[in-house]
Each structure stands twice: as structure tokens, then as C-alpha cells.
Coordinates of C-alpha atoms in Angstrom, one line a residue:
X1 CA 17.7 26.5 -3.6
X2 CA 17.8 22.9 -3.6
X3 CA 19.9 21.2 -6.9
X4 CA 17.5 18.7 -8.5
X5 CA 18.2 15.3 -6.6
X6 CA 19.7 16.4 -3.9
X7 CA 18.0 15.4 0.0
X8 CA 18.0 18.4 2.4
X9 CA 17.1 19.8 5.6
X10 CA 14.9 22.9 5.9
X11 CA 15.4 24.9 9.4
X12 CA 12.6 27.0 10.8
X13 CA 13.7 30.1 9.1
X14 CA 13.0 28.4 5.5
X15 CA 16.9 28.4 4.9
X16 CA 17.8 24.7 2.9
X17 CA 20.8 22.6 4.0
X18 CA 21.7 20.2 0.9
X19 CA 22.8 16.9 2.2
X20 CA 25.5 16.4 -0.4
X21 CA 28.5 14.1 0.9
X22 CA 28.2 10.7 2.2
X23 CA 28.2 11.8 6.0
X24 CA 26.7 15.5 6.8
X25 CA 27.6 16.0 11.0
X26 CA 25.3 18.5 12.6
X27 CA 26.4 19.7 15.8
X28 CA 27.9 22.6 18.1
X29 CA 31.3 22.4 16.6
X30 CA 32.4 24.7 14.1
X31 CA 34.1 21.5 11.7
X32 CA 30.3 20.4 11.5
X33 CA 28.3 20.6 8.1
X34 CA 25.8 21.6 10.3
X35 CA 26.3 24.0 13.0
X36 CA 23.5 23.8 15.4
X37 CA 23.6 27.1 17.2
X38 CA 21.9 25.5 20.8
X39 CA 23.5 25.0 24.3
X40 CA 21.6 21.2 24.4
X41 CA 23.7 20.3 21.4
X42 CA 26.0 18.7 21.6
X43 CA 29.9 19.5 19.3
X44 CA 29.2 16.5 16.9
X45 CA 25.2 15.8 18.0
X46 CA 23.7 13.6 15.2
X47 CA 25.4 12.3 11.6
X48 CA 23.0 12.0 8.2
X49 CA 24.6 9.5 6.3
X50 CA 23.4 8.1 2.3
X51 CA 23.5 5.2 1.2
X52 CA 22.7 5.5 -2.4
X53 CA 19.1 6.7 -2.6
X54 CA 18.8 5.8 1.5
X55 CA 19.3 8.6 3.8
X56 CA 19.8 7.6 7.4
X57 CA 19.9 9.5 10.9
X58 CA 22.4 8.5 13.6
X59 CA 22.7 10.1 16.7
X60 CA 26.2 10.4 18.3
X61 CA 25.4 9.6 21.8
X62 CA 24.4 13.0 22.4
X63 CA 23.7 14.4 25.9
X64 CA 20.3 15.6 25.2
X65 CA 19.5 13.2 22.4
X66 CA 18.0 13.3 18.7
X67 CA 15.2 13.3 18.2
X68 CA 12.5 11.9 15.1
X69 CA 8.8 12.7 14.4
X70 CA 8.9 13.4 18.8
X71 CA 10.6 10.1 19.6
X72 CA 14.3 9.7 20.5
X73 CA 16.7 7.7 18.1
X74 CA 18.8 5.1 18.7
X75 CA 21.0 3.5 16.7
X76 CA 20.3 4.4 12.8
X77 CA 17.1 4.9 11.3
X78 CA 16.0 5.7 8.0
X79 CA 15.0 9.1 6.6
X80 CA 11.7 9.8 4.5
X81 CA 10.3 12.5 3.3
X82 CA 8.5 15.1 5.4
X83 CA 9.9 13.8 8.5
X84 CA 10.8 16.0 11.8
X85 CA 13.9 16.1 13.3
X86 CA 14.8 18.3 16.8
X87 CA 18.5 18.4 17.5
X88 CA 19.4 20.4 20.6
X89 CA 16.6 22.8 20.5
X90 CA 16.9 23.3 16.5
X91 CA 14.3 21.6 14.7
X92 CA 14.0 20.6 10.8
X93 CA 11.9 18.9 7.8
X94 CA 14.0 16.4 5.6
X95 CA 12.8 16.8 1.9
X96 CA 13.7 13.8 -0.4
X97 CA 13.1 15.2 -3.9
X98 CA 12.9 11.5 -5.1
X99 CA 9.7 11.0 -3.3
X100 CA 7.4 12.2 -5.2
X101 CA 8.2 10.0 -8.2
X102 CA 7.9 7.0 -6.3
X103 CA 4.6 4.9 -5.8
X104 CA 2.4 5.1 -2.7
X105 CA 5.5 2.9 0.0
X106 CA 4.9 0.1 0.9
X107 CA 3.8 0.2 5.0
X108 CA 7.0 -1.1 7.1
X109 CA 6.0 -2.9 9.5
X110 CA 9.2 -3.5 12.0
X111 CA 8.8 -6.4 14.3
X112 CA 11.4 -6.1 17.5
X113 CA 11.0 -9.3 19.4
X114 CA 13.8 -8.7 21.8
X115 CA 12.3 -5.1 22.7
X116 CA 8.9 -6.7 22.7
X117 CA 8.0 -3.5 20.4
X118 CA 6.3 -3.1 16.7
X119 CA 6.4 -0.4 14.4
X120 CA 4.3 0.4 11.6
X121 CA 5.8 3.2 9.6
X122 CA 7.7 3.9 12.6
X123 CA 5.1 4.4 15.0
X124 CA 5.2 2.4 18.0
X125 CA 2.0 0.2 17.8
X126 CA 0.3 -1.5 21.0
X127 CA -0.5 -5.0 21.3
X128 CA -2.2 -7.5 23.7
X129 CA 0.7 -10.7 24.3
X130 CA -2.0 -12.9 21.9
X131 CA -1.5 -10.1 18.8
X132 CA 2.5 -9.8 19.8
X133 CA 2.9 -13.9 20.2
X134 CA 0.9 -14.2 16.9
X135 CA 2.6 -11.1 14.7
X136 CA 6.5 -12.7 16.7
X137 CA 5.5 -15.8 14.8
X138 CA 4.4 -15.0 11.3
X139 CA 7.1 -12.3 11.4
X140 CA 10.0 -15.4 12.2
X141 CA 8.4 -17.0 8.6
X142 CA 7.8 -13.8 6.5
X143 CA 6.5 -14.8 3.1
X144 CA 5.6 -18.7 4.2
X145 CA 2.0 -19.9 4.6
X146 CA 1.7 -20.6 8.5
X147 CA -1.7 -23.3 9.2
X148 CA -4.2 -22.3 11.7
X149 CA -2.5 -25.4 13.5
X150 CA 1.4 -24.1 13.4
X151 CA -0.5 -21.1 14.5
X152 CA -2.7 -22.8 17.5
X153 CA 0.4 -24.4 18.8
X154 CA 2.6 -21.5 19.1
X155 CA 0.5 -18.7 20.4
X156 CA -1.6 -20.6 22.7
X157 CA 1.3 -23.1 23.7
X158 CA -0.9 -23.4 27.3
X159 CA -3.7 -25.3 26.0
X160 CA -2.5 -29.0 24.7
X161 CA -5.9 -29.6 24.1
X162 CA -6.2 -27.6 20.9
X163 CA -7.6 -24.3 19.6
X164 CA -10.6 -23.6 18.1
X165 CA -10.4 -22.1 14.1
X166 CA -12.5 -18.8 15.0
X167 CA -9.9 -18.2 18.1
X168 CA -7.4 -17.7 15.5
X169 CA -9.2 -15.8 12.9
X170 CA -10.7 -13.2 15.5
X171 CA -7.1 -13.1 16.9
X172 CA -5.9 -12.2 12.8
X173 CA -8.7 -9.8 12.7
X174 CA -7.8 -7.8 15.6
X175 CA -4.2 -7.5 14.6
X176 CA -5.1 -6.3 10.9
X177 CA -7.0 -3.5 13.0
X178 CA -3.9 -2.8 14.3
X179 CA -1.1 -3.6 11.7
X180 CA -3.2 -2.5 7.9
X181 CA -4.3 0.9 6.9
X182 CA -7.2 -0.9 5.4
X183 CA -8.0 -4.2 7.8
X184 CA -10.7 -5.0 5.0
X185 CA -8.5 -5.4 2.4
X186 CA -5.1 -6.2 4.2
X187 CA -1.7 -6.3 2.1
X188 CA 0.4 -7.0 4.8
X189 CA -1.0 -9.9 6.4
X190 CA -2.8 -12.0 3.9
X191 CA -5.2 -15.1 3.9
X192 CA -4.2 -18.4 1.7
X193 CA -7.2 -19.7 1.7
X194 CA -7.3 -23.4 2.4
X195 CA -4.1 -23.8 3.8
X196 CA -3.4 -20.7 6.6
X197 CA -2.0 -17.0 6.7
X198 CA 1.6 -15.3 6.0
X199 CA 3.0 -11.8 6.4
X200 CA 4.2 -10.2 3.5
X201 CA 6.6 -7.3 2.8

């Protein structure tokens, strides 16, 4: 079973695969920690990798891919508990015994500007341009207080002519919708009253 602290990977048939060293390689190959017993995976497939109490999935340019909670990884991501993860045809449930003695997380909220693509919790999240331009910007000034006009002049850089104070808020609204598990009372994107709004986190 698993030892007290230890992360691990649970396979289909119930059987637990501690994640003990600093790099555990699941793959075809025989040398791997983790021999994945599936003609779509590939000799060294994926790597888990810890970083102190942060577990992180990297896929080794596989043929067929790794993939997370249904969606294919690239580059590293971060591990949490309960998540899914399919390599070749073999699928598992990471368990983080640290979890449960840790407070509700915080949401991550992962702005990708380049990509033009947000994540909340790792879900891909759609937006309309306005939500995207608007999220881009507070996201650039995390933790300032961005004014309605900073705001006004960025998103809607077409009209010189100035933007209306309830343009704005109903464009914040919508993207709390979107962004917050509660929009009503929002904890990533918050109101300063009197001077503007700033994302948090």
C-alpha cells in the first residue's frame, strides 16, 4: 500500500505505483519505473518528475502522446490529486496524499496570450476577443488596481472617442461568469471601489 507521504499512480486493476525518486519514466522499455505494457507507447513515453511537494507530468515526445484529464500535454504540467492520465492505452489516477490536509486551492487561472488560450484549473475556457483583450490586460498587471479608463483605452483601442463606465462593468461581469466559481462573490477578479479592478492570485 501506499507509505504515508508518498504521491502514486493507481492503474485500472487497483495495483499502486509509488512515485518515490525525483524522475519516475513510464514507458515500453524494460529500464522504465513504469512499464506500460501497450503497443501505442512508446520505450520512454512520459517522465513524473517532484519538485518538493510539486509533482509534474512531462511527456517525451511520444508518438501517440500523453494524455491529462482527455487533453494532450505539452511541455510540463502540474499534477493534483484525482487527476487522469492515459499513456499508450494504459490509463491511471494520481493520488497526492498531501491533499487532503490542504485548504480548499486556490482556482489557477492560466492566461496564455501567445496561444490566445485561458485556463481555469486547467480547463480550456472560451472567450469573446472583448473578455480575452480585457483578462490579457489585467493578467499583464496581476495584483495592480487597473481604472475603468486604463481599461477603456486598451480593450476598446478603436474608439478614441471614449467608453462608457457600464461598457466596462458588463464586460467584467461576463468574464467573472466565465473565470469565478462564484461570479457573485468573485475572488479572482475583484472590484476596488473608487478607483478600478485587478486580478488577484
Amino acid at each position: 500500500m501506499s507509505s504515508q507521504n508518498t504521491p502514486y499512480l493507481k492503474d485500472l486493476s487497483g495495483q499502486e505505483h509509488l512515485l518515490e525518486g525525483a524522475v519516475t519514466r513510464l514507458g515500453r522499455a524494460v529500464e522504465c519505473e513504469i512499464v506500460i505494457v501497450s503497443k501505442k507507447a512508446s520505450r520512454e513515453h512520459a517522465h513524473i518528475r517532484r519538485e518538493g511537494r510539486r509533482v509534474f507530468l512531462e511527456d517525451q515526445q511520444s508518438t501517440n502522446g500523453t494524455y491529462l484529464n482527455g487533453e494532450r500535454v505539452t511541455g510540463s504540467i502540474q499534477l493534483r490529486d484525482g487527476d487522469q492520465l492515459a499513456v499508450g492505452e494504459v490509463a491511471f489516477t494520481f493520488h497526492d496524499p498531501d491533499t487532503t490536509s490542504r485548504e480548499t486551492p486556490f482556482p489557477q487561472l492560466d492566461v496564455n496570450v501567445e496561444a490566445g488560450e485561458v485556463r481555469l484549473n486547467r480547463k480550456l475556457i472560451q472567450l469573446s476577443p472583448k473578455e480575452f483583450a480585457l483578462l490579457a490586460f489585467l493578467n499583464e498587471n496581476r495584483g495592480k488596481v487597473c481604472s475603468k479608463d486604463e481599461i477603456g483605452r486598451t480593450v476598446w483601442a478603436e474608439y478614441q472617442s471614449g467608453i462608457f463606465d457600464y461598457q466596462i462593468e458588463n464586460l467584467i461581469r461576463r468574464l467573472r461568469t466565465k473565470i469565478e466559481i462564484d461570479p457573485n462573490a468573485p475572488i479572482l477578479l475583484l472590484t476596488v471601489r473608487g478607483l478600478g479592478y485587478k486580478l488577484v492570485g
